mmCIF file of C-alpha atoms and ligand atoms in Angstrom:
data_model
loop_
_atom_site.group_PDB
_atom_site.id
_atom_site.type_symbol
_atom_site.label_atom_id
_atom_site.label_comp_id
_atom_site.label_asym_id
_atom_site.label_seq_id
_atom_site.Cartn_x
_atom_site.Cartn_y
_atom_site.Cartn_z
ATOM 1 C CA MET A 1 51.815 133.308 156.557
ATOM 2 C CA ILE A 2 50.925 134.405 153.021
ATOM 3 C CA THR A 3 53.823 134.567 150.595
ATOM 4 C CA THR A 4 54.452 133.469 147.058
ATOM 5 C CA ARG A 5 58.197 133.949 147.301
ATOM 6 C CA GLY A 6 60.233 132.645 150.205
ATOM 7 C CA GLY A 7 63.827 131.864 151.036
ATOM 8 C CA ILE A 8 66.152 129.072 152.044
ATOM 9 C CA VAL A 9 69.505 129.166 153.798
ATOM 10 C CA THR A 10 72.214 128.001 151.400
ATOM 11 C CA GLY A 11 75.363 128.883 153.332
ATOM 12 C CA TRP A 12 76.511 129.555 156.868
ATOM 13 C CA GLY A 13 79.620 130.412 158.843
ATOM 14 C CA ILE A 14 80.935 131.802 162.091
ATOM 15 C CA ALA A 15 83.878 133.785 163.420
ATOM 16 C CA VAL A 16 85.117 133.951 166.990
ATOM 17 C CA PRO A 17 88.217 135.657 168.387
ATOM 18 C CA ASP A 18 91.241 133.430 169.094
ATOM 19 C CA LYS A 19 91.552 134.596 172.695
ATOM 20 C CA VAL A 20 89.840 132.230 175.127
ATOM 21 C CA VAL A 21 89.005 133.605 178.576
ATOM 22 C CA THR A 22 88.104 130.910 181.100
ATOM 23 C CA ASN A 23 86.168 131.312 184.331
ATOM 24 C CA ASP A 24 89.418 130.760 186.211
ATOM 25 C CA ASP A 25 90.998 133.616 184.251
ATOM 26 C CA LEU A 26 88.181 135.929 185.392
ATOM 27 C CA SER A 27 88.470 134.825 189.019
ATOM 28 C CA VAL A 28 92.024 136.211 189.109
ATOM 29 C CA THR A 29 90.717 139.790 189.006
ATOM 30 C CA LEU A 30 87.070 139.357 190.088
ATOM 31 C CA ASP A 31 85.428 138.043 193.256
ATOM 32 C CA THR A 32 83.962 135.052 191.446
ATOM 33 C CA ASN A 33 84.772 131.415 190.738
ATOM 34 C CA ASP A 34 84.336 128.708 188.127
ATOM 35 C CA ALA A 35 81.787 126.746 190.193
ATOM 36 C CA TRP A 36 79.458 129.765 190.636
ATOM 37 C CA ILE A 37 79.623 130.766 186.968
ATOM 38 C CA GLN A 38 79.018 127.238 185.664
ATOM 39 C CA GLU A 39 76.224 126.517 188.112
ATOM 40 C CA ARG A 40 74.377 129.830 187.659
ATOM 41 C CA THR A 41 74.947 130.383 183.928
ATOM 42 C CA GLY A 42 76.330 127.260 182.206
ATOM 43 C CA ILE A 43 79.328 129.247 180.926
ATOM 44 C CA ARG A 44 82.807 127.670 181.010
ATOM 45 C CA GLU A 45 84.686 130.089 178.773
ATOM 46 C CA ARG A 46 84.171 132.875 176.233
ATOM 47 C CA ARG A 47 86.078 134.418 173.306
ATOM 48 C CA ILE A 48 87.182 138.030 173.530
ATOM 49 C CA GLY A 49 88.650 140.379 170.928
ATOM 50 C CA GLY A 50 88.460 142.002 167.516
ATOM 51 C CA THR A 51 85.880 144.433 166.221
ATOM 52 C CA THR A 52 82.294 143.779 165.270
ATOM 53 C CA SER A 53 83.019 144.450 161.582
ATOM 54 C CA GLN A 54 86.078 142.141 161.528
ATOM 55 C CA LEU A 55 84.087 139.267 163.034
ATOM 56 C CA ALA A 56 81.106 139.962 160.750
ATOM 57 C CA ILE A 57 83.315 140.009 157.640
ATOM 58 C CA GLU A 58 84.972 136.704 158.564
ATOM 59 C CA ALA A 59 81.640 135.007 159.291
ATOM 60 C CA GLY A 60 80.074 136.514 156.151
ATOM 61 C CA LEU A 61 82.910 135.309 153.903
ATOM 62 C CA ALA A 62 82.608 131.801 155.386
ATOM 63 C CA ALA A 63 78.854 131.768 154.690
ATOM 64 C CA LEU A 64 79.392 132.960 151.094
ATOM 65 C CA ALA A 65 82.035 130.267 150.524
ATOM 66 C CA LYS A 66 79.691 127.585 151.846
ATOM 67 C CA ALA A 67 76.872 128.834 149.593
ATOM 68 C CA GLY A 68 79.253 128.992 146.614
ATOM 69 C CA ARG A 69 78.279 132.625 146.027
ATOM 70 C CA ARG A 70 80.331 135.682 145.105
ATOM 71 C CA PRO A 71 79.935 138.996 146.972
ATOM 72 C CA ASP A 72 78.575 140.645 143.806
ATOM 73 C CA GLU A 73 75.649 138.206 143.801
ATOM 74 C CA ILE A 74 74.334 139.550 147.149
ATOM 75 C CA ASP A 75 71.534 142.138 146.994
ATOM 76 C CA ALA A 76 72.024 143.359 150.575
ATOM 77 C CA VAL A 77 73.862 142.615 153.783
ATOM 78 C CA ILE A 78 71.820 142.941 156.973
ATOM 79 C CA LEU A 79 73.894 143.123 160.136
ATOM 80 C CA ALA A 80 72.261 142.531 163.502
ATOM 81 C CA THR A 81 74.397 144.146 166.171
ATOM 82 C CA THR A 82 74.086 146.088 169.371
ATOM 83 C CA THR A 83 77.815 146.872 169.492
ATOM 84 C CA PRO A 84 78.521 148.788 166.255
ATOM 85 C CA ASP A 85 82.116 149.853 165.553
ATOM 86 C CA GLN A 86 80.954 153.490 165.529
ATOM 87 C CA MET A 87 77.714 155.427 166.003
ATOM 88 C CA VAL A 88 77.785 156.451 162.333
ATOM 89 C CA PRO A 89 78.113 154.941 159.789
ATOM 90 C CA ALA A 90 76.359 151.629 160.289
ATOM 91 C CA THR A 91 78.852 148.783 160.756
ATOM 92 C CA SER A 92 77.244 146.996 157.804
ATOM 93 C CA ALA A 93 78.904 149.644 155.577
ATOM 94 C CA THR A 94 82.333 148.425 156.733
ATOM 95 C CA VAL A 95 81.177 144.839 156.185
ATOM 96 C CA GLN A 96 79.892 145.655 152.694
ATOM 97 C CA ASP A 97 83.250 147.190 151.800
ATOM 98 C CA GLY A 98 85.303 144.462 153.492
ATOM 99 C CA ILE A 99 83.495 141.625 151.696
ATOM 100 C CA GLY A 100 83.046 143.506 148.423
ATOM 101 C CA ILE A 101 79.265 143.253 148.334
ATOM 102 C CA THR A 102 77.746 145.344 145.563
ATOM 103 C CA GLY A 103 74.248 145.513 147.067
ATOM 104 C CA GLY A 104 72.840 147.486 149.989
ATOM 105 C CA ALA A 105 73.837 147.410 153.622
ATOM 106 C CA PHE A 106 72.049 148.213 156.860
ATOM 107 C CA ASP A 107 72.169 147.409 160.570
ATOM 108 C CA VAL A 108 69.385 146.086 162.761
ATOM 109 C CA ASN A 109 69.567 146.707 166.502
ATOM 110 C CA ALA A 110 67.074 144.673 168.487
ATOM 111 C CA ALA A 111 69.662 143.565 171.082
ATOM 112 C CA CYS A 112 69.789 139.792 171.566
ATOM 113 C CA SER A 113 66.652 139.298 169.429
ATOM 114 C CA GLY A 114 68.445 141.013 166.538
ATOM 115 C CA PHE A 115 69.271 137.998 164.403
ATOM 116 C CA VAL A 116 65.671 136.742 164.313
ATOM 117 C CA TYR A 117 64.493 140.294 163.560
ATOM 118 C CA ALA A 118 67.056 140.524 160.723
ATOM 119 C CA LEU A 119 66.061 137.126 159.350
ATOM 120 C CA SER A 120 62.391 138.157 159.335
ATOM 121 C CA VAL A 121 63.179 141.443 157.553
ATOM 122 C CA ALA A 122 65.304 139.515 155.052
ATOM 123 C CA HIS A 123 62.363 137.262 154.163
ATOM 124 C CA GLY A 124 60.339 140.427 153.544
ATOM 125 C CA LEU A 125 62.971 141.607 151.064
ATOM 126 C CA LEU A 126 62.934 138.236 149.302
ATOM 127 C CA ALA A 127 59.132 138.484 149.019
ATOM 128 C CA ILE A 128 59.475 141.807 147.159
ATOM 129 C CA GLY A 129 62.128 140.620 144.744
ATOM 130 C CA ALA A 130 65.567 140.294 146.358
ATOM 131 C CA GLU A 131 67.424 137.199 145.120
ATOM 132 C CA ARG A 132 70.173 136.686 147.679
ATOM 133 C CA LEU A 133 70.922 138.244 151.061
ATOM 134 C CA LEU A 134 73.629 137.942 153.660
ATOM 135 C CA VAL A 135 72.293 138.050 157.222
ATOM 136 C CA ILE A 136 74.851 138.374 160.013
ATOM 137 C CA GLY A 137 74.703 138.626 163.795
ATOM 138 C CA ALA A 138 77.958 140.025 165.201
ATOM 139 C CA GLU A 139 78.955 141.466 168.550
ATOM 140 C CA THR A 140 81.873 142.649 170.619
ATOM 141 C CA LEU A 141 80.115 142.990 173.985
ATOM 142 C CA SER A 142 83.570 142.956 175.606
ATOM 143 C CA ARG A 143 84.003 146.549 174.380
ATOM 144 C CA ILE A 144 81.091 147.857 176.466
ATOM 145 C CA THR A 145 81.778 145.696 179.523
ATOM 146 C CA ASP A 146 83.143 146.954 182.823
ATOM 147 C CA TRP A 147 85.580 144.154 183.565
ATOM 148 C CA ASP A 148 85.463 145.047 187.275
ATOM 149 C CA GLU A 149 81.701 144.409 187.445
ATOM 150 C CA ARG A 150 81.273 140.680 188.051
ATOM 151 C CA GLY A 151 77.513 140.729 187.469
ATOM 152 C CA VAL A 152 78.086 141.408 183.770
ATOM 153 C CA ALA A 153 81.718 140.461 183.105
ATOM 154 C CA VAL A 154 81.202 136.742 183.682
ATOM 155 C CA LEU A 155 78.340 136.613 181.157
ATOM 156 C CA VAL A 156 79.550 138.220 177.944
ATOM 157 C CA GLY A 157 81.557 137.110 174.920
ATOM 158 C CA ASP A 158 82.362 138.188 171.348
ATOM 159 C CA GLY A 159 81.571 136.440 168.073
ATOM 160 C CA ALA A 160 79.615 136.376 164.819
ATOM 161 C CA GLY A 161 77.442 134.030 162.799
ATOM 162 C CA ALA A 162 76.134 134.488 159.267
ATOM 163 C CA VAL A 163 73.774 132.891 156.757
ATOM 164 C CA VAL A 164 73.198 133.329 153.032
ATOM 165 C CA LEU A 165 69.506 133.412 152.211
ATOM 166 C CA GLU A 166 68.333 132.720 148.634
ATOM 167 C CA ALA A 167 64.906 133.298 147.080
ATOM 168 C CA VAL A 168 62.713 130.394 145.987
ATOM 169 C CA ASP A 169 59.287 130.339 144.385
ATOM 170 C CA GLY A 170 56.687 129.266 146.933
ATOM 171 C CA PRO A 171 56.705 129.669 150.686
ATOM 172 C CA GLY A 172 60.322 128.587 151.340
ATOM 173 C CA GLN A 173 61.522 127.746 154.831
ATOM 174 C CA LEU A 174 59.976 130.396 157.074
ATOM 175 C CA LEU A 175 56.665 129.092 158.405
ATOM 176 C CA SER A 176 56.037 131.816 160.974
ATOM 177 C CA TRP A 177 57.593 134.762 162.761
ATOM 178 C CA VAL A 178 56.715 136.675 165.907
ATOM 179 C CA LEU A 179 58.444 139.954 166.765
ATOM 180 C CA GLY A 180 57.705 141.723 170.033
ATOM 181 C CA ALA A 181 58.869 144.650 172.133
ATOM 182 C CA ASP A 182 58.021 146.382 175.399
ATOM 183 C CA GLY A 183 59.970 149.628 175.625
ATOM 184 C CA SER A 184 58.649 150.346 179.115
ATOM 185 C CA LEU A 185 61.241 147.747 180.219
ATOM 186 C CA ARG A 186 64.186 149.459 178.511
ATOM 187 C CA HIS A 187 65.752 150.310 181.892
ATOM 188 C CA LEU A 188 66.440 146.605 182.556
ATOM 189 C CA LEU A 189 69.314 146.384 180.080
ATOM 190 C CA LYS A 190 71.086 149.421 178.713
ATOM 191 C CA CYS A 191 74.330 151.102 177.750
ATOM 192 C CA ASP A 192 74.522 154.889 177.589
ATOM 193 C CA HIS A 193 76.880 156.668 175.168
ATOM 194 C CA GLY A 194 80.418 156.035 176.336
ATOM 195 C CA GLY A 195 79.208 153.906 179.235
ATOM 196 C CA TYR A 196 79.135 150.261 180.197
ATOM 197 C CA LEU A 197 76.513 147.588 179.829
ATOM 198 C CA TYR A 198 74.077 147.535 182.742
ATOM 199 C CA MET A 199 71.572 144.785 183.371
ATOM 200 C CA ASP A 200 69.063 143.877 186.047
ATOM 201 C CA GLY A 201 69.826 140.183 185.719
ATOM 202 C CA LYS A 202 67.159 138.845 188.051
ATOM 203 C CA GLU A 203 64.303 140.804 186.474
ATOM 204 C CA ILE A 204 65.439 140.004 182.919
ATOM 205 C CA PHE A 205 65.628 136.327 183.843
ATOM 206 C CA ARG A 206 62.026 136.338 185.055
ATOM 207 C CA LYS A 207 60.679 138.223 182.041
ATOM 208 C CA ALA A 208 62.823 136.294 179.546
ATOM 209 C CA VAL A 209 61.314 132.913 180.319
ATOM 210 C CA ARG A 210 57.798 134.302 179.915
ATOM 211 C CA VAL A 211 58.362 136.099 176.593
ATOM 212 C CA VAL A 212 60.313 133.189 175.121
ATOM 213 C CA VAL A 213 57.559 130.721 176.016
ATOM 214 C CA ASP A 214 54.712 132.987 174.855
ATOM 215 C CA SER A 215 56.326 133.988 171.554
ATOM 216 C CA ALA A 216 57.510 130.443 170.831
ATOM 217 C CA GLU A 217 54.024 129.035 171.441
ATOM 218 C CA GLN A 218 52.569 131.694 169.152
ATOM 219 C CA ALA A 219 55.133 130.972 166.414
ATOM 220 C CA ILE A 220 54.535 127.210 166.636
ATOM 221 C CA ALA A 221 50.742 127.698 166.424
ATOM 222 C CA GLU A 222 51.031 130.141 163.499
ATOM 223 C CA ALA A 223 53.188 127.588 161.682
ATOM 224 C CA GLY A 224 50.284 125.147 162.025
ATOM 225 C CA LEU A 225 52.390 122.849 164.225
ATOM 226 C CA THR A 226 52.441 121.555 167.793
ATOM 227 C CA VAL A 227 55.455 121.406 170.132
ATOM 228 C CA ASP A 228 55.904 117.733 169.267
ATOM 229 C CA ASP A 229 56.645 118.741 165.655
ATOM 230 C CA ILE A 230 59.664 120.806 166.736
ATOM 231 C CA ASP A 231 62.851 118.840 166.025
ATOM 232 C CA LEU A 232 65.314 121.427 167.271
ATOM 233 C CA ILE A 233 65.190 124.628 169.319
ATOM 234 C CA VAL A 234 67.902 127.249 168.808
ATOM 235 C CA PRO A 235 67.491 129.657 171.721
ATOM 236 C CA HIS A 236 69.341 132.846 172.575
ATOM 237 C CA GLN A 237 72.269 131.875 174.772
ATOM 238 C CA ALA A 238 71.980 134.131 177.823
ATOM 239 C CA ASN A 239 71.863 131.589 180.623
ATOM 240 C CA LEU A 240 71.569 127.795 180.528
ATOM 241 C CA ARG A 241 68.950 128.004 183.288
ATOM 242 C CA ILE A 242 66.752 130.209 181.079
ATOM 243 C CA ILE A 243 67.033 127.631 178.261
ATOM 244 C CA THR A 244 66.171 124.797 180.669
ATOM 245 C CA ALA A 245 63.180 126.667 182.151
ATOM 246 C CA ALA A 246 61.859 127.661 178.706
ATOM 247 C CA CYS A 247 62.113 124.085 177.391
ATOM 248 C CA GLN A 248 60.339 122.735 180.473
ATOM 249 C CA ARG A 249 57.473 125.201 180.187
ATOM 250 C CA LEU A 250 57.151 124.648 176.440
ATOM 251 C CA GLY A 251 57.185 120.878 176.914
ATOM 252 C CA ILE A 252 60.153 120.484 174.581
ATOM 253 C CA PRO A 253 62.792 117.963 175.772
ATOM 254 C CA GLU A 254 65.989 119.845 176.615
ATOM 255 C CA GLU A 255 67.988 117.450 174.403
ATOM 256 C CA LYS A 256 66.382 119.259 171.465
ATOM 257 C CA ALA A 257 67.972 122.571 172.524
ATOM 258 C CA VAL A 258 71.248 123.668 170.945
ATOM 259 C CA VAL A 259 73.616 124.938 173.635
ATOM 260 C CA VAL A 260 76.871 126.767 172.899
ATOM 261 C CA ILE A 261 76.847 129.128 175.881
ATOM 262 C CA ASP A 262 79.432 126.911 177.604
ATOM 263 C CA ARG A 263 81.996 127.875 174.939
ATOM 264 C CA TYR A 264 80.969 131.394 173.940
ATOM 265 C CA GLY A 265 79.007 133.010 176.815
ATOM 266 C CA ASN A 266 76.306 135.516 175.910
ATOM 267 C CA THR A 267 77.120 137.011 172.503
ATOM 268 C CA SER A 268 73.797 138.871 172.050
ATOM 269 C CA SER A 269 72.844 139.050 168.329
ATOM 270 C CA ALA A 270 75.523 136.486 167.488
ATOM 271 C CA SER A 271 74.309 133.812 169.868
ATOM 272 C CA ILE A 272 71.475 132.365 167.772
ATOM 273 C CA PRO A 273 73.519 132.133 164.539
ATOM 274 C CA LEU A 274 76.491 130.677 166.481
ATOM 275 C CA ALA A 275 74.170 127.978 167.846
ATOM 276 C CA LEU A 276 72.435 127.457 164.487
ATOM 277 C CA VAL A 277 75.739 126.946 162.681
ATOM 278 C CA ASP A 278 76.913 124.586 165.427
ATOM 279 C CA ALA A 279 73.776 122.467 164.870
ATOM 280 C CA LEU A 280 74.388 122.443 161.105
ATOM 281 C CA ASP A 281 78.071 121.587 161.372
ATOM 282 C CA THR A 282 77.413 118.737 163.807
ATOM 283 C CA GLY A 283 74.589 117.246 161.722
ATOM 284 C CA ARG A 284 71.885 118.013 164.288
ATOM 285 C CA LEU A 285 69.801 119.997 161.793
ATOM 286 C CA GLU A 286 68.834 118.334 158.545
ATOM 287 C CA LYS A 287 66.571 119.001 155.587
ATOM 288 C CA GLY A 288 62.924 118.519 156.552
ATOM 289 C CA ASP A 289 63.423 119.355 160.240
ATOM 290 C CA HIS A 290 61.287 121.957 161.978
ATOM 291 C CA VAL A 291 63.528 124.351 163.874
ATOM 292 C CA LEU A 292 62.404 126.983 166.371
ATOM 293 C CA LEU A 293 64.590 130.079 166.771
ATOM 294 C CA THR A 294 63.765 132.135 169.846
ATOM 295 C CA GLY A 295 65.418 135.106 171.489
ATOM 296 C CA PHE A 296 64.915 137.986 173.901
ATOM 297 C CA GLY A 297 66.972 140.945 174.963
ATOM 298 C CA GLY A 298 67.326 144.616 175.737
ATOM 299 C CA GLY A 299 64.415 146.836 174.861
ATOM 300 C CA MET A 300 62.903 144.521 175.909
ATOM 301 C CA THR A 301 62.558 142.788 172.613
ATOM 302 C CA TRP A 302 61.714 139.200 171.776
ATOM 303 C CA ALA A 303 61.437 137.176 168.599
ATOM 304 C CA SER A 304 60.555 133.626 167.627
ATOM 305 C CA ALA A 305 60.451 131.974 164.224
ATOM 306 C CA VAL A 306 59.734 128.469 162.966
ATOM 307 C CA LEU A 307 61.608 127.252 159.887
ATOM 308 C CA HIS A 308 61.046 124.119 157.837
ATOM 309 C CA TRP A 309 64.702 123.477 157.104
ATOM 310 C CA GLY A 310 65.499 123.306 153.409
ATOM 311 C CA GLY A 311 62.082 124.697 152.430
HETATM 312 O O1 LIG B 401 71.020 138.597 176.843
HETATM 313 C C1 LIG B 401 69.988 138.965 177.686
HETATM 314 C C2 LIG B 401 70.429 139.721 178.870
HETATM 315 N N1 LIG B 401 70.824 139.096 180.070
HETATM 316 C C3 LIG B 401 70.265 138.035 180.668
HETATM 317 O O2 LIG B 401 69.469 137.327 180.157
HETATM 318 C C4 LIG B 401 70.701 137.782 182.089
HETATM 319 C C5 LIG B 401 69.613 137.095 182.863
HETATM 320 N N2 LIG B 401 69.995 136.887 184.242
HETATM 321 C C6 LIG B 401 70.878 135.956 184.654
HETATM 322 O O3 LIG B 401 71.424 135.237 183.847
HETATM 323 C C7 LIG B 401 71.123 135.791 186.127
HETATM 324 O O4 LIG B 401 70.219 136.589 186.864
HETATM 325 C C8 LIG B 401 72.574 136.136 186.545
HETATM 326 C C9 LIG B 401 73.526 135.068 186.010
HETATM 327 C C10 LIG B 401 72.961 137.507 186.052
HETATM 328 C C11 LIG B 401 72.695 136.109 188.060
HETATM 329 O O5 LIG B 401 72.280 134.855 188.570
HETATM 330 P P1 LIG B 401 71.299 134.765 189.818
HETATM 331 O O6 LIG B 401 71.052 133.342 190.084
HETATM 332 O O7 LIG B 401 70.113 135.637 189.527
HETATM 333 O O8 LIG B 401 72.209 135.333 190.971
HETATM 334 P P2 LIG B 401 71.904 136.541 191.967
HETATM 335 O O9 LIG B 401 72.032 137.831 191.260
HETATM 336 O O10 LIG B 401 70.638 136.246 192.725
HETATM 337 O O11 LIG B 401 73.099 136.388 192.967
HETATM 338 C C12 LIG B 401 73.195 135.274 193.881
HETATM 339 C C13 LIG B 401 74.436 135.474 194.737
HETATM 340 C C14 LIG B 401 74.499 136.846 195.377
HETATM 341 O O12 LIG B 401 75.119 136.699 196.645
HETATM 342 P P3 LIG B 401 74.220 136.644 198.005
HETATM 343 O O13 LIG B 401 73.462 137.924 198.023
HETATM 344 O O14 LIG B 401 73.331 135.444 197.831
HETATM 345 O O15 LIG B 401 75.245 136.492 199.083
HETATM 346 C C15 LIG B 401 75.429 137.606 194.467
HETATM 347 O O16 LIG B 401 76.110 138.655 195.136
HETATM 348 O O17 LIG B 401 75.610 135.347 193.926
HETATM 349 C C16 LIG B 401 76.408 136.533 194.048
HETATM 350 N N3 LIG B 401 77.018 136.792 192.741
HETATM 351 C C17 LIG B 401 78.172 136.226 192.357
HETATM 352 N N4 LIG B 401 79.010 135.393 192.967
HETATM 353 C C18 LIG B 401 80.090 134.995 192.292
HETATM 354 C C19 LIG B 401 76.538 137.563 191.748
HETATM 355 N N5 LIG B 401 77.368 137.522 190.688
HETATM 356 C C20 LIG B 401 78.383 136.693 191.045
HETATM 357 C C21 LIG B 401 79.550 136.247 190.384
HETATM 358 N N6 LIG B 401 80.364 135.399 191.042
HETATM 359 N N7 LIG B 401 79.847 136.619 189.125
#
């Protein structure tokens, strides 16, 4: 990657609703059970509630506090979401107002790949002169879920994760990025206006493992690294079995994968930043580490990036 101006993450934070919904809670109204959900997905519980903008604002403020930055020092807020509060305006406008950011605001919708897409776009803005950006992934999938449809209801959760990205001279932390899409597969995961989330779980599962492995291998190679150089993998949290299969095929020990799906379920654009922040807060990701972010989702879209943590 050719760049004379890169970025580093200087702050991070998350927000999740207070309401915890366990698998047992769901089995009261659905023909499902804790054993099936844990075995097939790795999910134990999820958080439900709030609006996308509320969660994004809370996560964004936490990231700013950690970075020691004021809202008026941020050139733009980029919000990755597939569950905006409204069709128009973009939810990032509400976030801009709620946090008091004086810079620009726009949404990115690339479904569950959204945060890696947003992070890649943010590095482009830094390369052309932005100083500081707030990148957020926030979702309220519960709002577009049919709670009588067990195939989807057991999977989803709400939440948000955010990072502050600051410009540095030189290449910074982002060593490579791979963004992909295949719109001919858009029927596999969709939500029409006013409707509910639909997914062909089996087909997505099959395709997901392939695109994650292919894009991750490409990102690792473009970073000039091998799989053995990867210290940590932060995958999209859609299903623990997808994470396990992807790690096996990549040849990355599963212990290097950050897993938060047990606590939060699938939170789409929020899942990678929720996992990233978990790794940071638990000391699993340190300066000098090579971290692979990789996601896939509706569209279909996919995205992988390799970061040299701390630049
Ligand atoms: O963020 C990206 C988008 N989404 C994904 O990545 C989802 C990817 N797909 C998946 O995670 C999995 O395909 C699911 C978790 C959705 C489903 O797991 P599966 O192993 O593919 O299960 P299945 O659909 O093959 O169903 C197996 C059985 C079926 O019963 P029979 O036909 O074997 O008698 C289903 O009817 O499990 C039944 N089943 C359930 N049972 C209890 C399906 N859903 C449930 C449920 N509780 N919630």
